[in-house]
Amino acid sequence: MKILKILKYKEKIFPYIVGLLIFIHIFILLQLMFFPYPELFIYSYLTDKGLLPYKQIIDQHFPGVMFLPINLYSLGIDTLQEMRMIYFALIISSDLIFTKILKKIFNKNVYMLLGFLLYIFWQIYFEGHVFWIESFITPLILLAFGFLLNFFENRRIRNLYFAALSVGIALVFKQTVLPLAGLVFLYLFFKRIHFKNLLLGGIIFIIPILLVTLYFSKIGVLRDFFYWTVTFNLTIFNEMGKTRPDIIGFAKILPVFGVSVVALLYYLIRKKDNIVNLTGIFLFGCLFFAYARFDHIHLQPALPFALILLTMLIVAVSRIPYPVVFRVALSVAYCILSLYIFIPNFRFYNKPGVSPMFNDAETAVIVEKVKIYYLTETMPPGNVFTFQFPWFMKVAEQTILTGIVNSPPKVVIRDLNAEVGGYSLAEYMQDIDQYIVENYVLVDYENNIEVLVKI
C-alpha cells in the first residue's frame, strides 16, 4: 500500500515538475536577446494597409500570418513586447505537446523528463531567441505527430483527419511542409490504410491552402503568388539565395542530428514499429526546412524528432550490460561536447530584452535623422515594397524603381557598401542608384550610411 501511495504521489507532482521546467525554459529565453524577423512586422503592416501580397509586397514565402486579412498587425500585435508574448505562447504550446508525446512513447516519467530537458537545452541552442515562421510550424507538426501516434494506437480515424488538418495548416506557413506531407502519405499508403480514409485525409489536408488560393485568386494575385513562391524559389533564389553548411557548421549539429540518425538506424535494425518509423519520417521530412537556407532556426521543426530518437538511444544504452563506469563516461563525454558547443552561443546572445531590430544604436541614429515608414505608420514609395536582397532586385528592380519615380520619397537612406550573401546590393540596383544620383543630394553621413534629400 505504501508503494502504491508513493507512486500516486509521484504522478500527482509530475505535472508540477513539467510546469517548472517550462517556466525555466521561458526564464532562460528571457535572458537572451529576442529577435523577431522584420518580415513579421512589415508584411503584416503593409497587408493590413491594403497592399497586395506578391504583387505590391514582393516575397517568396507562403502567407502564414503575414499576407492574409487576419494577420499579426490586424490582431493588434505590432510591438516587440507583444511579439514576444506570442512567441512564448508558441514555445509553451510546443513544450506541452512534446511532453505529452514523450509520455506516450516512453511511458516513464524519468525518460520523459530526460527527453524534455534535452529539448529545452537544444531548443535554446538552435536559435531559441529567434521568432520566425518555424516558430509557428513546430507546434503544428508536433500536434500532427501526436495525432498519428494516437491513430496507430487506437485506430480512431478522427485522429488521422486531425493530423491531416494540422499539416495542412502548417503548409499555409511554408511550402517546405510538402515533402513531409508526401512522406507521411506514402507511409500511410504502404500501411494499407483504407483508400477512402486516405482520400478524405488528403482533402482535409489541402483545404487550408485551397482557401488561401481562392482568396488570392479573388484579389487578383494568384499568378504572382505562384511565381514568387514556386517559380522564383526553384530558379533565381535557388541559384543566389541558398546557403549550405560549412564543415564547422555541420559538425556543430552532429551531437543532435548525427546521433539521432545513428539511433534511427539502430532501432530500424532491431525493431520496426510505428513509433520509430513515424519519428524517422518526421525527422527527415522536417529537415527540408533547412534545405534552401541552412540556419539553426530552420532546423527547429526537426529538433523534437531528433531528440526522441536520441532519448531512445540513451534508454537502449542504459540497458546494455556494460559496466556502469562505461555508461557514465559516455554520458559525461556527451555533456562536455554539448556544453562546448552550447556555451559560446549562449554568451553571444546573453543580452536580456535587447533586440537588434529597430533597437540597435545604428538604427536609433538613423531614426533621429529620418522617419522610417514602419516606425511612423507611413507607406513605401509607390506602394511597392521588397526587402533589398539581390535575388529580389534581380527580378523586381524596375517595379521598385517605377514606384520611386511615381511617388518620390523626400528622403533616401543609402549604403553603397551593403552586401547580402556575398552579393553587392549596389550591383543589383544600378538603375535605382542612377535615379537617386540624378535626383537627390547628400545631406548627412553616418557609419557608411548616406542620407539624401530630393533636389
Coordinates of C-alpha atoms in Angstrom, one line a residue:
M1 CA 0.0 0.0 0.0
K2 CA 2.8 2.4 0.8
I3 CA 4.4 1.7 -2.6
L4 CA 1.1 2.5 -4.3
K5 CA 0.7 5.7 -2.3
I6 CA 4.2 6.8 -3.3
L7 CA 3.6 6.1 -7.0
K8 CA 0.3 8.0 -6.9
Y9 CA 2.1 10.9 -5.2
K10 CA 4.8 10.9 -7.8
E11 CA 2.1 11.0 -10.6
K12 CA 0.4 13.9 -8.9
I13 CA 3.6 16.1 -8.6
F14 CA 4.7 15.2 -12.1
P15 CA 2.6 17.9 -13.9
Y16 CA 4.1 20.5 -11.5
I17 CA 7.6 19.3 -12.4
V18 CA 6.8 19.8 -16.1
G19 CA 5.3 23.2 -15.3
L20 CA 8.5 24.2 -13.5
L21 CA 10.7 23.1 -16.5
I22 CA 8.5 25.1 -18.9
F23 CA 9.0 28.1 -16.5
I24 CA 12.8 27.5 -16.6
H25 CA 12.7 27.3 -20.4
I26 CA 10.9 30.7 -20.7
F27 CA 13.1 32.2 -18.0
I28 CA 16.3 31.2 -19.9
L29 CA 14.8 32.6 -23.1
L30 CA 14.2 35.9 -21.3
Q31 CA 17.9 36.1 -20.6
L32 CA 18.6 36.2 -24.4
M33 CA 18.1 38.9 -26.9
F34 CA 14.8 38.5 -28.6
F35 CA 14.9 38.7 -32.4
P36 CA 11.7 38.5 -34.4
Y37 CA 12.3 38.6 -38.2
P38 CA 11.4 42.1 -39.5
E39 CA 9.1 40.5 -42.1
L40 CA 6.6 39.5 -39.3
F41 CA 6.2 43.2 -38.6
I42 CA 6.4 44.8 -42.0
Y43 CA 4.5 42.4 -44.2
S44 CA 1.6 42.2 -41.7
Y45 CA 1.5 46.0 -41.5
L46 CA 1.6 46.6 -45.3
T47 CA -1.0 43.9 -45.9
D48 CA -3.3 45.5 -43.3
K49 CA -2.9 48.8 -45.0
G50 CA -4.2 47.4 -48.3
L51 CA -1.1 46.5 -50.3
L52 CA -1.5 43.3 -52.4
P53 CA 0.8 40.4 -51.4
Y54 CA 3.2 39.2 -54.0
K55 CA 2.1 42.0 -56.4
Q56 CA 2.9 45.0 -54.3
I57 CA 4.7 43.2 -51.4
I58 CA 7.3 41.1 -53.1
D59 CA 8.3 38.0 -51.2
Q60 CA 8.7 34.2 -51.8
H61 CA 7.2 32.8 -48.6
F62 CA 3.8 31.3 -48.2
P63 CA 1.3 33.7 -46.5
G64 CA 1.1 32.3 -42.9
V65 CA 0.2 35.2 -40.6
M66 CA 1.7 37.9 -42.8
F67 CA -0.2 38.1 -46.1
L68 CA -3.8 37.2 -45.1
P69 CA -6.6 39.5 -43.9
I70 CA -6.2 38.1 -40.4
N71 CA -2.5 38.7 -39.6
L72 CA -0.3 39.8 -36.7
Y73 CA -0.9 43.5 -37.3
S74 CA -4.6 43.2 -37.8
L75 CA -4.8 41.4 -34.5
G76 CA -3.0 44.3 -32.8
I77 CA 0.4 42.6 -32.4
D78 CA 2.8 45.3 -33.5
T79 CA 5.4 45.8 -30.8
L80 CA 8.4 43.8 -29.7
Q81 CA 6.7 43.0 -26.3
E82 CA 3.5 41.7 -28.0
M83 CA 5.6 39.7 -30.4
R84 CA 7.5 38.1 -27.6
M85 CA 4.3 37.2 -25.8
I86 CA 3.0 35.4 -28.9
Y87 CA 6.4 33.7 -29.3
F88 CA 6.3 32.4 -25.7
A89 CA 2.8 31.1 -26.2
L90 CA 4.1 29.1 -29.2
I91 CA 7.0 27.8 -27.1
I92 CA 4.8 26.8 -24.2
S93 CA 2.4 25.0 -26.7
S94 CA 5.4 23.1 -28.2
D95 CA 6.6 22.2 -24.8
L96 CA 3.3 20.8 -23.6
I97 CA 2.6 18.8 -26.8
F98 CA 6.2 17.4 -26.8
T99 CA 5.9 16.3 -23.2
K100 CA 2.6 14.5 -24.0
I101 CA 4.3 12.8 -26.9
L102 CA 7.3 11.7 -24.7
K103 CA 5.0 10.4 -22.1
K104 CA 3.1 8.3 -24.7
I105 CA 6.3 6.9 -26.3
F106 CA 8.3 6.1 -23.1
N107 CA 5.6 5.6 -20.6
K108 CA 8.1 6.5 -17.8
N109 CA 8.3 9.9 -16.2
V110 CA 12.1 9.7 -15.9
Y111 CA 12.6 9.2 -19.6
M112 CA 10.1 11.8 -20.4
L113 CA 11.8 14.3 -18.2
L114 CA 15.2 13.4 -19.8
G115 CA 13.8 14.0 -23.3
F116 CA 12.2 17.3 -22.3
L117 CA 15.4 18.5 -20.6
L118 CA 17.3 17.7 -23.8
Y119 CA 14.7 19.6 -25.8
I120 CA 15.0 22.7 -23.6
F121 CA 18.8 22.7 -23.9
W122 CA 19.0 22.2 -27.6
Q123 CA 16.0 24.4 -28.5
I124 CA 17.8 27.3 -26.9
Y125 CA 20.9 26.4 -28.9
F126 CA 19.1 26.2 -32.2
E127 CA 18.4 29.9 -32.2
G128 CA 15.7 29.8 -29.4
H129 CA 15.9 33.6 -29.3
V130 CA 14.6 33.9 -32.9
F131 CA 11.0 34.3 -33.8
W132 CA 10.2 33.2 -37.4
I133 CA 7.9 31.0 -39.5
E134 CA 9.3 27.8 -38.0
S135 CA 8.1 29.0 -34.6
F136 CA 4.5 28.6 -35.8
I137 CA 5.2 25.4 -37.6
T138 CA 6.8 23.4 -34.8
P139 CA 3.7 23.1 -32.6
L140 CA 1.5 22.2 -35.6
I141 CA 3.9 19.5 -36.7
L142 CA 4.2 18.1 -33.2
L143 CA 0.4 18.1 -33.0
A144 CA 0.1 16.1 -36.2
F145 CA 2.7 13.6 -35.0
G146 CA 0.8 13.2 -31.7
F147 CA -2.5 12.6 -33.6
L148 CA -0.8 10.0 -35.8
L149 CA 0.6 8.2 -32.8
N150 CA -2.9 8.1 -31.3
F151 CA -4.3 6.8 -34.7
F152 CA -1.9 3.9 -34.8
E153 CA -2.7 3.1 -31.1
N154 CA -6.5 3.2 -31.2
R155 CA -7.3 3.3 -35.0
R156 CA -9.8 6.1 -34.5
I157 CA -10.0 7.7 -37.9
R158 CA -10.6 11.2 -36.5
N159 CA -7.0 11.3 -35.3
L160 CA -5.9 10.8 -38.9
Y161 CA -8.1 13.7 -40.0
F162 CA -6.8 16.0 -37.3
A163 CA -3.3 15.1 -38.3
A164 CA -4.1 16.0 -41.9
L165 CA -5.6 19.3 -40.8
S166 CA -2.6 20.2 -38.7
V167 CA -0.1 19.5 -41.5
G168 CA -2.4 21.4 -43.9
I169 CA -2.4 24.5 -41.7
A170 CA 1.4 24.2 -41.4
L171 CA 1.5 24.2 -45.3
V172 CA -0.1 27.7 -45.3
F173 CA 3.0 28.9 -43.4
K174 CA 5.7 27.3 -45.6
Q175 CA 5.8 25.3 -48.8
T176 CA 8.6 23.0 -47.5
V177 CA 5.9 21.2 -45.5
L178 CA 5.0 19.4 -48.7
P179 CA 7.9 16.8 -48.6
L180 CA 6.9 15.9 -45.0
A181 CA 3.2 15.5 -46.1
G182 CA 4.3 13.4 -49.1
L183 CA 6.4 11.0 -46.9
V184 CA 3.6 10.6 -44.3
F185 CA 1.1 9.9 -47.1
L186 CA 3.4 7.2 -48.6
Y187 CA 3.8 5.6 -45.2
L188 CA 0.1 5.5 -44.6
F189 CA -0.4 4.1 -48.1
F190 CA 2.0 1.3 -47.5
K191 CA 0.4 0.6 -44.1
R192 CA -2.7 -0.2 -46.2
I193 CA -4.9 2.5 -44.6
H194 CA -8.3 2.3 -46.3
F195 CA -8.2 4.4 -49.6
K196 CA -11.4 6.2 -48.6
N197 CA -9.8 7.4 -45.4
L198 CA -6.6 8.4 -47.2
L199 CA -8.6 10.3 -49.8
L200 CA -10.7 12.2 -47.2
G201 CA -7.5 12.9 -45.2
G202 CA -5.9 14.3 -48.4
I203 CA -8.9 16.5 -49.0
I204 CA -8.8 17.8 -45.4
F205 CA -5.0 18.5 -45.9
I206 CA -5.5 20.6 -49.0
I207 CA -8.5 22.6 -47.7
P208 CA -6.4 25.4 -45.9
I209 CA -4.1 26.0 -48.9
L210 CA -7.1 25.8 -51.2
L211 CA -8.9 28.5 -49.3
V212 CA -5.8 30.7 -49.5
T213 CA -5.5 30.0 -53.2
L214 CA -9.2 31.0 -53.7
Y215 CA -8.6 34.2 -51.7
F216 CA -5.5 35.2 -53.8
S217 CA -7.5 34.4 -57.0
K218 CA -10.3 36.8 -55.8
I219 CA -7.9 39.7 -55.1
G220 CA -6.1 39.1 -58.4
V221 CA -2.6 38.0 -57.3
L222 CA -2.8 34.2 -57.9
R223 CA -0.3 34.4 -60.8
D224 CA 2.1 36.5 -58.7
F225 CA 1.7 34.1 -55.8
F226 CA 2.6 31.1 -57.9
Y227 CA 5.6 32.9 -59.5
W228 CA 7.2 34.1 -56.3
T229 CA 6.5 31.1 -54.1
V230 CA 7.2 28.4 -56.7
T231 CA 9.0 29.5 -59.9
F232 CA 11.2 32.1 -58.3
N233 CA 12.2 29.7 -55.4
L234 CA 13.1 27.0 -57.9
T235 CA 15.2 29.2 -60.2
I236 CA 16.7 32.6 -59.1
F237 CA 16.5 32.0 -55.3
N238 CA 17.9 28.5 -55.7
E239 CA 20.9 30.0 -57.5
M240 CA 21.5 33.0 -55.4
G241 CA 19.9 32.7 -52.0
K242 CA 20.6 29.1 -51.0
T243 CA 23.1 28.6 -48.1
R244 CA 24.8 25.4 -47.2
P245 CA 26.6 24.4 -44.0
D246 CA 30.4 24.5 -43.9
I247 CA 32.3 21.8 -42.1
I248 CA 32.2 23.5 -38.7
G249 CA 28.5 24.3 -39.0
F250 CA 27.8 20.7 -40.0
A251 CA 29.9 19.4 -37.1
K252 CA 28.0 21.5 -34.6
I253 CA 24.7 19.8 -35.3
L254 CA 26.1 16.3 -35.1
P255 CA 25.5 15.8 -31.3
V256 CA 21.8 16.1 -32.1
F257 CA 21.1 15.1 -35.7
G258 CA 24.1 12.9 -36.2
V259 CA 23.4 10.9 -33.1
S260 CA 19.7 10.8 -33.9
V261 CA 20.4 9.2 -37.3
V262 CA 22.6 6.5 -35.6
A263 CA 19.7 5.9 -33.1
L264 CA 17.2 5.6 -36.0
L265 CA 19.4 3.1 -37.8
Y266 CA 19.9 1.1 -34.6
Y267 CA 16.2 0.8 -33.9
L268 CA 15.2 0.1 -37.6
I269 CA 17.6 -2.9 -37.5
R270 CA 16.4 -4.1 -34.1
K271 CA 12.7 -3.4 -34.4
K272 CA 10.3 -1.8 -36.8
D273 CA 7.3 -0.2 -35.2
N274 CA 5.1 2.8 -36.0
I275 CA 6.7 5.0 -33.4
V276 CA 10.3 4.5 -34.8
N277 CA 9.1 4.7 -38.4
L278 CA 7.0 7.8 -37.9
T279 CA 9.7 9.6 -35.9
G280 CA 12.2 8.9 -38.7
I281 CA 9.7 10.1 -41.3
F282 CA 9.0 13.4 -39.4
L283 CA 12.7 13.9 -38.8
F284 CA 13.7 13.6 -42.4
G285 CA 10.6 15.4 -43.6
C286 CA 11.3 18.4 -41.4
L287 CA 15.0 18.6 -42.5
F288 CA 13.7 20.0 -45.8
F289 CA 13.0 23.3 -43.9
A290 CA 16.8 23.8 -43.8
Y291 CA 17.3 22.8 -47.5
A292 CA 17.2 26.3 -49.0
R293 CA 18.9 28.2 -46.2
F294 CA 20.9 26.3 -43.6
D295 CA 20.2 28.2 -40.4
H296 CA 19.6 26.8 -37.0
I297 CA 16.1 28.3 -36.8
H298 CA 15.1 26.3 -39.9
L299 CA 16.1 23.1 -38.0
Q300 CA 13.8 23.7 -35.1
P301 CA 10.8 21.7 -36.5
A302 CA 13.1 18.6 -36.9
L303 CA 14.6 19.0 -33.4
P304 CA 11.9 17.3 -31.3
F305 CA 12.1 14.2 -33.5
A306 CA 15.8 14.1 -33.4
L307 CA 15.6 14.2 -29.6
I308 CA 13.0 11.5 -29.4
L309 CA 15.5 9.2 -31.2
L310 CA 18.3 10.5 -29.0
T311 CA 16.3 9.6 -25.9
M312 CA 15.5 6.2 -27.3
L313 CA 19.3 5.6 -27.8
I314 CA 20.0 6.7 -24.3
V315 CA 17.4 4.2 -23.0
A316 CA 18.9 1.5 -25.1
V317 CA 22.5 2.2 -23.9
S318 CA 21.3 2.3 -20.3
R319 CA 20.1 -1.3 -20.7
I320 CA 23.2 -2.7 -22.3
P321 CA 25.1 -4.9 -19.7
Y322 CA 28.3 -2.8 -19.8
P323 CA 29.9 -1.6 -16.6
V324 CA 28.4 1.5 -15.0
V325 CA 31.7 3.3 -15.5
F326 CA 31.4 2.9 -19.2
R327 CA 27.9 4.3 -19.4
V328 CA 28.8 7.2 -17.1
A329 CA 31.9 8.0 -19.1
L330 CA 29.8 8.1 -22.3
S331 CA 27.2 10.4 -20.7
V332 CA 29.9 12.7 -19.4
A333 CA 31.6 12.9 -22.8
Y334 CA 28.3 13.8 -24.5
C335 CA 27.6 16.5 -21.9
I336 CA 31.0 18.0 -22.2
L337 CA 30.8 18.1 -26.0
S338 CA 27.3 19.6 -25.9
L339 CA 28.3 22.3 -23.4
Y340 CA 31.4 23.1 -25.5
I341 CA 29.2 23.8 -28.5
F342 CA 26.4 25.5 -26.5
I343 CA 28.2 27.9 -24.2
P344 CA 29.7 30.3 -26.9
N345 CA 26.3 30.8 -28.5
F346 CA 24.6 31.4 -25.1
R347 CA 27.2 34.0 -24.2
F348 CA 26.9 35.8 -27.5
Y349 CA 23.1 36.1 -27.2
N350 CA 23.0 36.7 -23.5
K351 CA 21.6 40.2 -23.6
P352 CA 18.2 40.2 -21.9
G353 CA 15.5 42.1 -23.6
V354 CA 17.7 43.6 -26.3
S355 CA 16.6 43.1 -29.9
P356 CA 18.9 44.2 -32.8
M357 CA 15.8 45.1 -34.9
F358 CA 14.8 48.8 -34.6
N359 CA 16.6 48.9 -31.3
D360 CA 20.3 49.0 -32.1
A361 CA 22.4 52.1 -31.9
E362 CA 22.8 52.4 -35.6
T363 CA 19.1 52.4 -36.3
A364 CA 18.5 54.8 -33.4
V365 CA 20.8 57.3 -35.1
I366 CA 19.0 56.9 -38.5
V367 CA 15.6 57.3 -36.9
E368 CA 16.7 60.5 -35.4
K369 CA 17.6 61.8 -38.8
V370 CA 14.8 60.4 -40.9
K371 CA 11.3 58.9 -40.5
I372 CA 11.1 55.2 -41.4
Y373 CA 7.7 54.3 -42.7
Y374 CA 7.0 51.3 -40.5
L375 CA 8.0 53.1 -37.3
T376 CA 5.8 56.1 -38.2
E377 CA 2.9 54.2 -40.0
T378 CA 3.7 55.7 -43.4
M379 CA 3.9 53.7 -46.7
P380 CA 6.8 52.8 -49.1
P381 CA 7.2 54.8 -52.4
G382 CA 4.6 53.9 -55.0
N383 CA 3.0 51.4 -52.5
V384 CA 5.5 48.8 -53.6
F385 CA 7.9 47.0 -51.2
T386 CA 10.5 44.4 -51.2
F387 CA 13.5 43.7 -48.9
Q388 CA 16.6 44.8 -50.9
F389 CA 18.1 41.3 -51.3
P390 CA 20.0 40.8 -54.6
W391 CA 17.8 37.8 -55.6
F392 CA 14.7 40.0 -55.3
M393 CA 16.2 43.0 -57.1
K394 CA 17.3 40.9 -60.0
V395 CA 13.6 40.5 -60.9
A396 CA 11.9 43.4 -59.2
E397 CA 14.3 46.4 -59.6
Q398 CA 12.2 48.0 -62.3
T399 CA 9.0 47.6 -60.3
I400 CA 10.6 49.3 -57.3
L401 CA 12.1 52.0 -59.5
T402 CA 8.7 52.7 -61.0
G403 CA 7.2 53.1 -57.6
I404 CA 10.0 55.5 -56.6
V405 CA 9.6 57.6 -59.8
N406 CA 5.8 57.8 -59.4
S407 CA 5.9 58.6 -55.7
P408 CA 9.4 60.0 -55.0
P409 CA 10.4 59.8 -51.3
K410 CA 11.5 63.0 -49.7
V411 CA 14.5 61.2 -48.0
V412 CA 16.6 58.3 -49.2
I413 CA 18.9 56.2 -47.0
R414 CA 21.8 54.5 -48.9
D415 CA 24.7 52.2 -48.0
L416 CA 26.8 51.6 -51.1
N417 CA 28.9 49.0 -49.2
A418 CA 26.0 46.8 -48.2
E419 CA 26.3 43.1 -49.1
V420 CA 24.0 40.1 -48.7
G421 CA 25.2 36.5 -49.2
G422 CA 28.4 37.8 -50.8
Y423 CA 26.5 39.9 -53.4
S424 CA 26.8 43.7 -53.5
L425 CA 23.4 45.3 -53.3
A426 CA 24.5 48.3 -55.4
E427 CA 25.4 45.9 -58.3
Y428 CA 21.7 44.7 -58.4
M429 CA 20.2 48.2 -58.0
Q430 CA 22.1 50.2 -60.6
D431 CA 19.1 51.8 -62.2
I432 CA 17.7 52.8 -58.9
D433 CA 21.1 54.2 -57.8
Q434 CA 21.4 56.2 -61.1
Y435 CA 17.9 57.7 -60.4
I436 CA 19.0 58.7 -56.9
V437 CA 22.3 60.2 -58.1
E438 CA 20.4 62.4 -60.6
N439 CA 17.5 63.5 -58.3
Y440 CA 18.9 63.5 -54.7
V441 CA 21.6 65.4 -52.9
L442 CA 23.6 64.1 -49.9
V443 CA 22.8 66.0 -46.6
D444 CA 24.2 63.7 -43.9
Y445 CA 26.6 60.8 -43.5
E446 CA 26.9 58.4 -40.5
N447 CA 28.7 55.0 -40.3
N448 CA 28.7 54.4 -44.1
I449 CA 25.0 55.4 -44.2
E450 CA 24.2 58.3 -46.6
V451 CA 21.1 60.4 -46.0
L452 CA 19.9 62.1 -49.2
V453 CA 17.0 64.5 -49.9
K454 CA 15.1 65.3 -53.1
I455 CA 16.6 68.1 -55.2

